[in-house]
PDB file of C-alpha atoms and ligand atoms in Angstrom:
ATOM      1  CA  MET V  14       2.730  -9.733 -18.230  1.00 95.00           C
ATOM      2  CA  ARG V  15       0.370  -9.359 -15.289  1.00 98.00           C
ATOM      3  CA  ILE V  16       1.762  -7.488 -12.322  1.00 98.00           C
ATOM      4  CA  ALA V  17       0.158  -7.508  -8.851  1.00 98.00           C
ATOM      5  CA  LEU V  18       0.737  -4.278  -6.909  1.00 98.00           C
ATOM      6  CA  PHE V  19      -0.119  -4.215  -3.239  1.00 98.00           C
ATOM      7  CA  ALA V  20       0.230  -1.612  -0.481  1.00 98.00           C
ATOM      8  CA  ASP V  21      -0.534  -1.056   3.187  1.00 98.00           C
ATOM      9  CA  ILE V  22      -0.483  -4.657   4.349  1.00 98.00           C
ATOM     10  CA  HIS V  23      -0.091  -3.430   7.922  1.00 98.00           C
ATOM     11  CA  ALA V  24       0.760  -6.783   9.499  1.00 98.00           C
ATOM     12  CA  ASN V  25      -2.500  -8.409   8.391  1.00 98.00           C
ATOM     13  CA  LEU V  26      -1.282 -11.889   7.437  1.00 98.00           C
ATOM     14  CA  GLU V  27      -4.693 -13.350   6.549  1.00 98.00           C
ATOM     15  CA  ALA V  28      -5.363 -10.490   4.107  1.00 98.00           C
ATOM     16  CA  LEU V  29      -1.867 -10.756   2.591  1.00 98.00           C
ATOM     17  CA  GLU V  30      -2.193 -14.508   2.049  1.00 98.00           C
ATOM     18  CA  ALA V  31      -5.639 -14.072   0.466  1.00 98.00           C
ATOM     19  CA  VAL V  32      -4.292 -11.399  -1.901  1.00 98.00           C
ATOM     20  CA  LEU V  33      -1.325 -13.561  -2.913  1.00 98.00           C
ATOM     21  CA  ALA V  34      -3.614 -16.556  -3.546  1.00 98.00           C
ATOM     22  CA  ASP V  35      -5.979 -14.406  -5.617  1.00 98.00           C
ATOM     23  CA  SER V  36      -3.174 -12.859  -7.681  1.00 98.00           C
ATOM     24  CA  ASN V  37      -1.788 -16.346  -8.297  1.00 97.00           C
ATOM     25  CA  SER V  38      -5.197 -17.524  -9.517  1.00 98.00           C
ATOM     26  CA  MET V  39      -5.329 -14.422 -11.759  1.00 98.00           C
ATOM     27  CA  SER V  40      -2.034 -15.557 -13.383  1.00 97.00           C
ATOM     28  CA  CYS V  41       0.073 -12.670 -12.072  1.00 98.00           C
ATOM     29  CA  ASP V  42       3.741 -13.272 -12.791  1.00 95.00           C
ATOM     30  CA  GLU V  43       5.249 -10.332 -10.919  1.00 98.00           C
ATOM     31  CA  TYR V  44       4.660  -8.705  -7.535  1.00 98.00           C
ATOM     32  CA  ILE V  45       5.438  -5.231  -6.243  1.00 98.00           C
ATOM     33  CA  CYS V  46       4.977  -4.037  -2.645  1.00 98.00           C
ATOM     34  CA  LEU V  47       4.261  -0.332  -2.145  1.00 98.00           C
ATOM     35  CA  GLY V  48       5.134  -0.117   1.548  1.00 98.00           C
ATOM     36  CA  ASP V  49       3.630  -0.149   5.028  1.00 98.00           C
ATOM     37  CA  ILE V  50       4.249  -3.841   5.546  1.00 98.00           C
ATOM     38  CA  VAL V  51       3.964  -3.357   9.325  1.00 98.00           C
ATOM     39  CA  GLY V  52       1.981  -1.246  11.828  1.00 95.00           C
ATOM     40  CA  TYR V  53      -1.582  -1.520  13.244  1.00 96.00           C
ATOM     41  CA  ASN V  54      -2.230  -5.289  13.095  1.00 98.00           C
ATOM     42  CA  ALA V  55      -0.677  -8.257  14.887  1.00 98.00           C
ATOM     43  CA  ASP V  56       1.533 -10.110  12.367  1.00 98.00           C
ATOM     44  CA  PRO V  57       4.451  -7.796  11.509  1.00 98.00           C
ATOM     45  CA  VAL V  58       7.130 -10.494  11.578  1.00 98.00           C
ATOM     46  CA  ALA V  59       5.206 -13.051   9.490  1.00 98.00           C
ATOM     47  CA  CYS V  60       4.242 -10.411   6.884  1.00 98.00           C
ATOM     48  CA  LEU V  61       7.784  -9.064   6.683  1.00 98.00           C
ATOM     49  CA  GLU V  62       9.256 -12.568   6.278  1.00 98.00           C
ATOM     50  CA  LYS V  63       6.733 -13.431   3.573  1.00 98.00           C
ATOM     51  CA  ILE V  64       7.595 -10.347   1.530  1.00 98.00           C
ATOM     52  CA  GLN V  65      11.332 -10.802   2.039  1.00 98.00           C
ATOM     53  CA  ALA V  66      10.993 -14.386   0.786  1.00 98.00           C
ATOM     54  CA  MET V  67       9.164 -13.190  -2.342  1.00 97.00           C
ATOM     55  CA  GLY V  68      12.171 -11.061  -3.284  1.00 97.00           C
ATOM     56  CA  CYS V  69       9.941  -8.556  -5.083  1.00 98.00           C
ATOM     57  CA  PRO V  70      10.580  -4.790  -5.417  1.00 98.00           C
ATOM     58  CA  VAL V  71       9.488  -2.919  -2.258  1.00 98.00           C
ATOM     59  CA  VAL V  72       9.334   0.794  -1.390  1.00 98.00           C
ATOM     60  CA  LYS V  73       9.272   2.221   2.131  1.00 98.00           C
ATOM     61  CA  GLY V  74       6.096   3.355   3.881  1.00 98.00           C
ATOM     62  CA  ASN V  75       5.823   5.737   6.835  1.00 95.00           C
ATOM     63  CA  HIS V  76       5.021   2.874   9.242  1.00 95.00           C
ATOM     64  CA  ASP V  77       8.045   0.923   7.957  1.00 97.00           C
ATOM     65  CA  GLU V  78      10.116   4.011   8.721  1.00 96.00           C
ATOM     66  CA  GLU V  79       8.617   4.577  12.198  1.00 94.00           C
ATOM     67  CA  ALA V  80       8.821   0.890  13.157  1.00 96.00           C
ATOM     68  CA  SER V  81      12.532   0.798  12.312  1.00 96.00           C
ATOM     69  CA  SER V  82      13.456   4.036  14.105  1.00 93.00           C
ATOM     70  CA  ASP V  83      14.017   4.905  17.791  1.00 88.00           C
ATOM     71  CA  LEU V  84      12.497   8.353  17.510  1.00 89.00           C
ATOM     72  CA  GLY V  85       9.548   9.429  19.680  1.00 86.00           C
ATOM     73  CA  LEU V  86       6.073   8.662  18.372  1.00 85.00           C
ATOM     74  CA  ASP V  87       4.288  11.682  19.874  1.00 84.00           C
ATOM     75  CA  THR V  88       3.471  13.280  16.499  1.00 82.00           C
ATOM     76  CA  MET V  89       1.382  10.222  15.531  1.00 83.00           C
ATOM     77  CA  ASN V  90      -2.168   9.560  16.621  1.00 88.00           C
ATOM     78  CA  PRO V  91      -2.185   7.587  19.923  1.00 91.00           C
ATOM     79  CA  VAL V  92      -3.595   4.352  18.483  1.00 92.00           C
ATOM     80  CA  ALA V  93      -1.037   4.224  15.646  1.00 89.00           C
ATOM     81  CA  ALA V  94       1.720   5.120  18.124  1.00 90.00           C
ATOM     82  CA  GLN V  95       0.741   2.338  20.543  1.00 93.00           C
ATOM     83  CA  ALA V  96       0.692  -0.185  17.691  1.00 94.00           C
ATOM     84  CA  LEU V  97       4.073   1.034  16.427  1.00 94.00           C
ATOM     85  CA  GLN V  98       5.674   0.706  19.847  1.00 95.00           C
ATOM     86  CA  TRP V  99       4.333  -2.865  20.034  1.00 97.00           C
ATOM     87  CA  THR V 100       5.642  -3.509  16.488  1.00 97.00           C
ATOM     88  CA  ARG V 101       9.124  -2.232  17.424  1.00 97.00           C
ATOM     89  CA  ASP V 102       9.182  -4.753  20.262  1.00 97.00           C
ATOM     90  CA  GLN V 103       8.371  -7.641  17.871  1.00 98.00           C
ATOM     91  CA  LEU V 104      10.936  -6.910  15.144  1.00 98.00           C
ATOM     92  CA  SER V 105      14.571  -8.057  15.325  1.00 98.00           C
ATOM     93  CA  GLU V 106      17.465  -5.648  14.638  1.00 97.00           C
ATOM     94  CA  ASP V 107      18.002  -7.328  11.245  1.00 98.00           C
ATOM     95  CA  GLN V 108      14.369  -6.852  10.326  1.00 98.00           C
ATOM     96  CA  LYS V 109      14.492  -3.178  11.353  1.00 98.00           C
ATOM     97  CA  ASN V 110      17.646  -2.701   9.274  1.00 98.00           C
ATOM     98  CA  TRP V 111      15.944  -4.225   6.257  1.00 98.00           C
ATOM     99  CA  LEU V 112      12.987  -1.841   6.654  1.00 98.00           C
ATOM    100  CA  ARG V 113      15.307   1.141   7.244  1.00 97.00           C
ATOM    101  CA  ASN V 114      17.191   0.440   4.002  1.00 98.00           C
ATOM    102  CA  LEU V 115      14.128   0.291   1.758  1.00 98.00           C
ATOM    103  CA  ARG V 116      14.110   2.841  -1.045  1.00 98.00           C
ATOM    104  CA  MET V 117      11.482   5.585  -1.212  1.00 98.00           C
ATOM    105  CA  VAL V 118      10.943   5.502  -4.977  1.00 98.00           C
ATOM    106  CA  ARG V 119      11.653   2.830  -7.566  1.00 98.00           C
ATOM    107  CA  GLN V 120      11.248   2.513 -11.275  1.00 98.00           C
ATOM    108  CA  VAL V 121      10.096  -0.954 -12.344  1.00 97.00           C
ATOM    109  CA  HIS V 122       9.879  -1.649 -16.094  1.00 96.00           C
ATOM    110  CA  ASP V 123       8.551   1.660 -17.466  1.00 97.00           C
ATOM    111  CA  PHE V 124       6.547   2.819 -14.449  1.00 98.00           C
ATOM    112  CA  THR V 125       7.286   4.305 -11.012  1.00 98.00           C
ATOM    113  CA  VAL V 126       6.255   3.195  -7.525  1.00 98.00           C
ATOM    114  CA  VAL V 127       6.199   5.257  -4.315  1.00 98.00           C
ATOM    115  CA  HIS V 128       4.319   4.944  -1.013  1.00 98.00           C
ATOM    116  CA  SER V 129       3.039   8.539  -0.834  1.00 98.00           C
ATOM    117  CA  THR V 130       3.990  11.063  -3.546  1.00 98.00           C
ATOM    118  CA  LEU V 131       6.872  11.762  -5.932  1.00 97.00           C
ATOM    119  CA  ASP V 132       7.187  15.487  -5.120  1.00 95.00           C
ATOM    120  CA  GLN V 133       8.378  14.844  -1.544  1.00 95.00           C
ATOM    121  CA  PRO V 134       8.387  11.075  -0.903  1.00 96.00           C
ATOM    122  CA  ASP V 135       9.695  11.464   2.665  1.00 94.00           C
ATOM    123  CA  ALA V 136       7.082  14.082   3.664  1.00 95.00           C
ATOM    124  CA  TRP V 137       4.323  11.461   3.466  1.00 95.00           C
ATOM    125  CA  HIS V 138       1.689  13.692   1.861  1.00 95.00           C
ATOM    126  CA  TYR V 139      -1.803  12.224   1.595  1.00 96.00           C
ATOM    127  CA  VAL V 140      -3.429  12.434  -1.842  1.00 96.00           C
ATOM    128  CA  THR V 141      -7.162  12.585  -1.215  1.00 96.00           C
ATOM    129  CA  ASN V 142      -8.326  14.580  -4.259  1.00 96.00           C
ATOM    130  CA  LYS V 143      -7.248  15.754  -7.714  1.00 96.00           C
ATOM    131  CA  PHE V 144      -5.691  18.925  -6.324  1.00 95.00           C
ATOM    132  CA  ASP V 145      -3.323  16.873  -4.148  1.00 95.00           C
ATOM    133  CA  ALA V 146      -2.567  14.713  -7.188  1.00 97.00           C
ATOM    134  CA  MET V 147      -1.496  17.749  -9.256  1.00 96.00           C
ATOM    135  CA  SER V 148       1.718  18.333  -7.303  1.00 93.00           C
ATOM    136  CA  ASN V 149       2.672  14.697  -7.815  1.00 96.00           C
ATOM    137  CA  PHE V 150       2.183  14.878 -11.590  1.00 97.00           C
ATOM    138  CA  SER V 151       4.751  17.709 -11.839  1.00 94.00           C
ATOM    139  CA  PHE V 152       7.363  15.201 -10.618  1.00 97.00           C
ATOM    140  CA  GLN V 153       6.102  12.132 -12.474  1.00 97.00           C
ATOM    141  CA  TYR V 154       8.337  11.363 -15.474  1.00 97.00           C
ATOM    142  CA  THR V 155       6.813   7.981 -16.334  1.00 98.00           C
ATOM    143  CA  GLN V 156       3.356   7.574 -17.863  1.00 98.00           C
ATOM    144  CA  VAL V 157       2.144   5.435 -14.969  1.00 98.00           C
ATOM    145  CA  CYS V 158       2.918   5.683 -11.248  1.00 98.00           C
ATOM    146  CA  PHE V 159       1.433   3.532  -8.462  1.00 98.00           C
ATOM    147  CA  HIS V 160       1.166   4.589  -4.826  1.00 98.00           C
ATOM    148  CA  GLY V 161      -0.647   3.815  -1.546  1.00 98.00           C
ATOM    149  CA  HIS V 162      -0.762   5.570   1.857  1.00 98.00           C
ATOM    150  CA  THR V 163      -4.422   6.710   2.041  1.00 98.00           C
ATOM    151  CA  HIS V 164      -5.784   3.106   1.942  1.00 98.00           C
ATOM    152  CA  VAL V 165      -8.376   4.176  -0.661  1.00 98.00           C
ATOM    153  CA  PRO V 166      -8.111   2.866  -4.248  1.00 98.00           C
ATOM    154  CA  LYS V 167      -8.204   5.720  -6.814  1.00 98.00           C
ATOM    155  CA  PHE V 168      -7.412   6.516 -10.420  1.00 98.00           C
ATOM    156  CA  TYR V 169      -6.016  10.018 -11.024  1.00 98.00           C
ATOM    157  CA  VAL V 170      -5.568  10.843 -14.701  1.00 98.00           C
ATOM    158  CA  LYS V 171      -3.807  13.836 -16.237  1.00 98.00           C
ATOM    159  CA  ALA V 172      -4.978  14.536 -19.768  1.00 96.00           C
ATOM    160  CA  GLN V 173      -5.644  18.217 -20.568  1.00 94.00           C
ATOM    161  CA  ARG V 174      -6.244  18.595 -16.849  1.00 96.00           C
ATOM    162  CA  VAL V 175      -6.169  16.347 -13.779  1.00 97.00           C
ATOM    163  CA  SER V 176      -9.296  14.381 -12.877  1.00 97.00           C
ATOM    164  CA  GLU V 177     -10.332  11.517 -10.622  1.00 97.00           C
ATOM    165  CA  VAL V 178     -11.856   8.690 -12.659  1.00 97.00           C
ATOM    166  CA  PRO V 179     -14.409   6.438 -10.890  1.00 97.00           C
ATOM    167  CA  GLY V 180     -14.662   2.678 -11.379  1.00 96.00           C
ATOM    168  CA  ASP V 181     -12.635  -0.493 -10.776  1.00 97.00           C
ATOM    169  CA  SER V 182     -10.746  -0.597 -14.040  1.00 98.00           C
ATOM    170  CA  ILE V 183      -8.993   1.805 -16.406  1.00 98.00           C
ATOM    171  CA  LYS V 184      -7.112   1.543 -19.693  1.00 98.00           C
ATOM    172  CA  VAL V 185      -3.814   3.361 -20.168  1.00 98.00           C
ATOM    173  CA  GLU V 186      -4.179   5.611 -23.215  1.00 97.00           C
ATOM    174  CA  GLU V 187      -1.460   7.420 -25.112  1.00 96.00           C
ATOM    175  CA  GLY V 188      -1.111  11.101 -24.201  1.00 96.00           C
ATOM    176  CA  SER V 189      -2.388  10.735 -20.616  1.00 98.00           C
ATOM    177  CA  LYS V 190      -0.564  10.155 -17.344  1.00 98.00           C
ATOM    178  CA  TYR V 191      -1.821   7.957 -14.515  1.00 98.00           C
ATOM    179  CA  PHE V 192      -1.258   8.187 -10.756  1.00 98.00           C
ATOM    180  CA  ILE V 193      -2.971   5.188  -9.203  1.00 98.00           C
ATOM    181  CA  ASN V 194      -3.605   4.324  -5.579  1.00 98.00           C
ATOM    182  CA  THR V 195      -3.718   0.527  -5.335  1.00 98.00           C
ATOM    183  CA  GLY V 196      -5.866   0.475  -2.152  1.00 98.00           C
ATOM    184  CA  SER V 197      -4.914  -1.325   1.070  1.00 98.00           C
ATOM    185  CA  VAL V 198      -4.415  -5.040   1.669  1.00 98.00           C
ATOM    186  CA  GLY V 199      -4.634  -5.027   5.446  1.00 98.00           C
ATOM    187  CA  GLN V 200      -6.709  -2.007   6.506  1.00 98.00           C
ATOM    188  CA  PRO V 201      -8.971  -0.659   3.724  1.00 98.00           C
ATOM    189  CA  ARG V 202     -10.533   2.764   4.438  1.00 98.00           C
ATOM    190  CA  ASP V 203     -13.086   3.104   1.652  1.00 97.00           C
ATOM    191  CA  GLY V 204     -15.948   1.550   3.610  1.00 97.00           C
ATOM    192  CA  GLU V 205     -15.337  -1.939   2.234  1.00 97.00           C
ATOM    193  CA  TRP V 206     -13.739  -4.610   4.475  1.00 98.00           C
ATOM    194  CA  LYS V 207     -12.309  -6.855   1.747  1.00 98.00           C
ATOM    195  CA  ALA V 208      -8.576  -6.724   1.050  1.00 98.00           C
ATOM    196  CA  CYS V 209      -7.699  -4.558  -1.955  1.00 98.00           C
ATOM    197  CA  TYR V 210      -4.873  -4.734  -4.495  1.00 98.00           C
ATOM    198  CA  THR V 211      -4.311  -3.882  -8.153  1.00 98.00           C
ATOM    199  CA  ILE V 212      -3.414  -5.829 -11.293  1.00 98.00           C
ATOM    200  CA  TYR V 213      -1.589  -4.160 -14.197  1.00 98.00           C
ATOM    201  CA  ASP V 214      -1.868  -6.162 -17.406  1.00 98.00           C
ATOM    202  CA  THR V 215       0.919  -4.800 -19.596  1.00 97.00           C
ATOM    203  CA  GLU V 216      -0.415  -6.547 -22.746  1.00 97.00           C
ATOM    204  CA  THR V 217      -3.912  -5.057 -22.659  1.00 98.00           C
ATOM    205  CA  GLN V 218      -2.755  -1.924 -20.745  1.00 98.00           C
ATOM    206  CA  GLU V 219      -5.612  -2.473 -18.310  1.00 98.00           C
ATOM    207  CA  ILE V 220      -5.311  -1.637 -14.627  1.00 98.00           C
ATOM    208  CA  THR V 221      -7.885  -3.248 -12.336  1.00 98.00           C
ATOM    209  CA  PHE V 222      -8.699  -3.093  -8.614  1.00 98.00           C
ATOM    210  CA  ARG V 223      -9.358  -6.477  -7.020  1.00 98.00           C
ATOM    211  CA  ARG V 224     -11.269  -7.111  -3.732  1.00 98.00           C
ATOM    212  CA  VAL V 225     -10.624 -10.312  -1.841  1.00 98.00           C
ATOM    213  CA  GLU V 226     -12.366 -11.896   1.153  1.00 98.00           C
ATOM    214  CA  TYR V 227     -10.158 -13.148   3.966  1.00 98.00           C
ATOM    215  CA  ASP V 228     -10.540 -14.599   7.469  1.00 98.00           C
ATOM    216  CA  ILE V 229     -11.167 -11.262   9.195  1.00 98.00           C
ATOM    217  CA  GLN V 230     -12.182 -12.907  12.507  1.00 98.00           C
ATOM    218  CA  ALA V 231      -8.779 -14.586  12.794  1.00 98.00           C
ATOM    219  CA  THR V 232      -7.044 -11.228  12.236  1.00 98.00           C
ATOM    220  CA  GLN V 233      -9.268  -9.512  14.823  1.00 98.00           C
ATOM    221  CA  GLN V 234      -8.688 -12.228  17.422  1.00 98.00           C
ATOM    222  CA  LYS V 235      -4.912 -11.880  17.027  1.00 98.00           C
ATOM    223  CA  ILE V 236      -5.195  -8.093  17.589  1.00 98.00           C
ATOM    224  CA  ILE V 237      -7.137  -8.645  20.818  1.00 98.00           C
ATOM    225  CA  ASP V 238      -4.818 -11.450  22.001  1.00 98.00           C
ATOM    226  CA  ALA V 239      -1.764  -9.243  21.377  1.00 98.00           C
ATOM    227  CA  GLY V 240      -3.214  -6.520  23.626  1.00 97.00           C
ATOM    228  CA  LEU V 241      -3.332  -4.000  20.781  1.00 97.00           C
ATOM    229  CA  PRO V 242      -6.073  -1.300  20.918  1.00 96.00           C
ATOM    230  CA  PRO V 243      -9.434  -3.088  20.256  1.00 97.00           C
ATOM    231  CA  VAL V 244     -10.451  -0.302  17.840  1.00 97.00           C
ATOM    232  CA  LEU V 245      -7.868  -1.741  15.437  1.00 97.00           C
ATOM    233  CA  ALA V 246      -9.959  -4.928  15.300  1.00 98.00           C
ATOM    234  CA  SER V 247     -13.369  -3.258  15.002  1.00 97.00           C
ATOM    235  CA  ARG V 248     -12.310  -0.782  12.294  1.00 97.00           C
ATOM    236  CA  LEU V 249     -11.502  -3.702   9.960  1.00 98.00           C
ATOM    237  CA  ASN V 250     -15.226  -4.579   9.800  1.00 96.00           C
ATOM    238  CA  ASP V 251     -16.127  -1.037   8.790  1.00 95.00           C
ATOM    239  CA  GLY V 252     -13.299  -0.561   6.289  1.00 96.00           C
ATOM    240  CA  ARG V 253     -12.256   2.638   8.123  1.00 93.00           C
TER     241      ARG V 253
HETATM  242 ZN1   ZN F  14      -0.602   2.745   5.607  1.00 54.70          ZN
END
């Protein structure tokens, strides 16, 4: 079985469609969405409808939570807050309800998925190094867990101790635990503009990051046309 795991779509329809086409061409037979379907970019409704139609397992991201709430946005950075207010205005009540009812953590087959971390899924901690990953591992009861949230693909492995393993591919070995950030579909932040997602091949036990080109100009034009902050368009080029 080949499973495509994708996170942080952030209303980037062109990137989502490119990732789904690529995973189809890579013979993926299952899909899992790790949250943050909406926020930042200009296609929240189309992205949400596409993922609803897929009927795949989904966990909630912080932008999914904020977009479906009526609470003030003053704790967020101003650009994210402006985009979330715009997103709230686009979504119907039914769509907000669907987002609101998403689960924080799910077990699929023999692994776990969460948007941020397993120790406090609703605190939205960012895991940016092996020390952050350690607190997650204390609450990880499956060998493999996938997450998103930082928009940077990473392999954290706990063998004798926790380490960050470089590269685009890793093999699951007996005796170790894996906490894997699948990267971001719609707003990568590792300096690379191409959409990122992850394939888990359960036969070979290989987990691989994939990078996919998409029509970035179309996405940027929609951001400008929607009146969203122009920095949201320019940052896509830089992968920041
Ligand atoms: Zn995100």
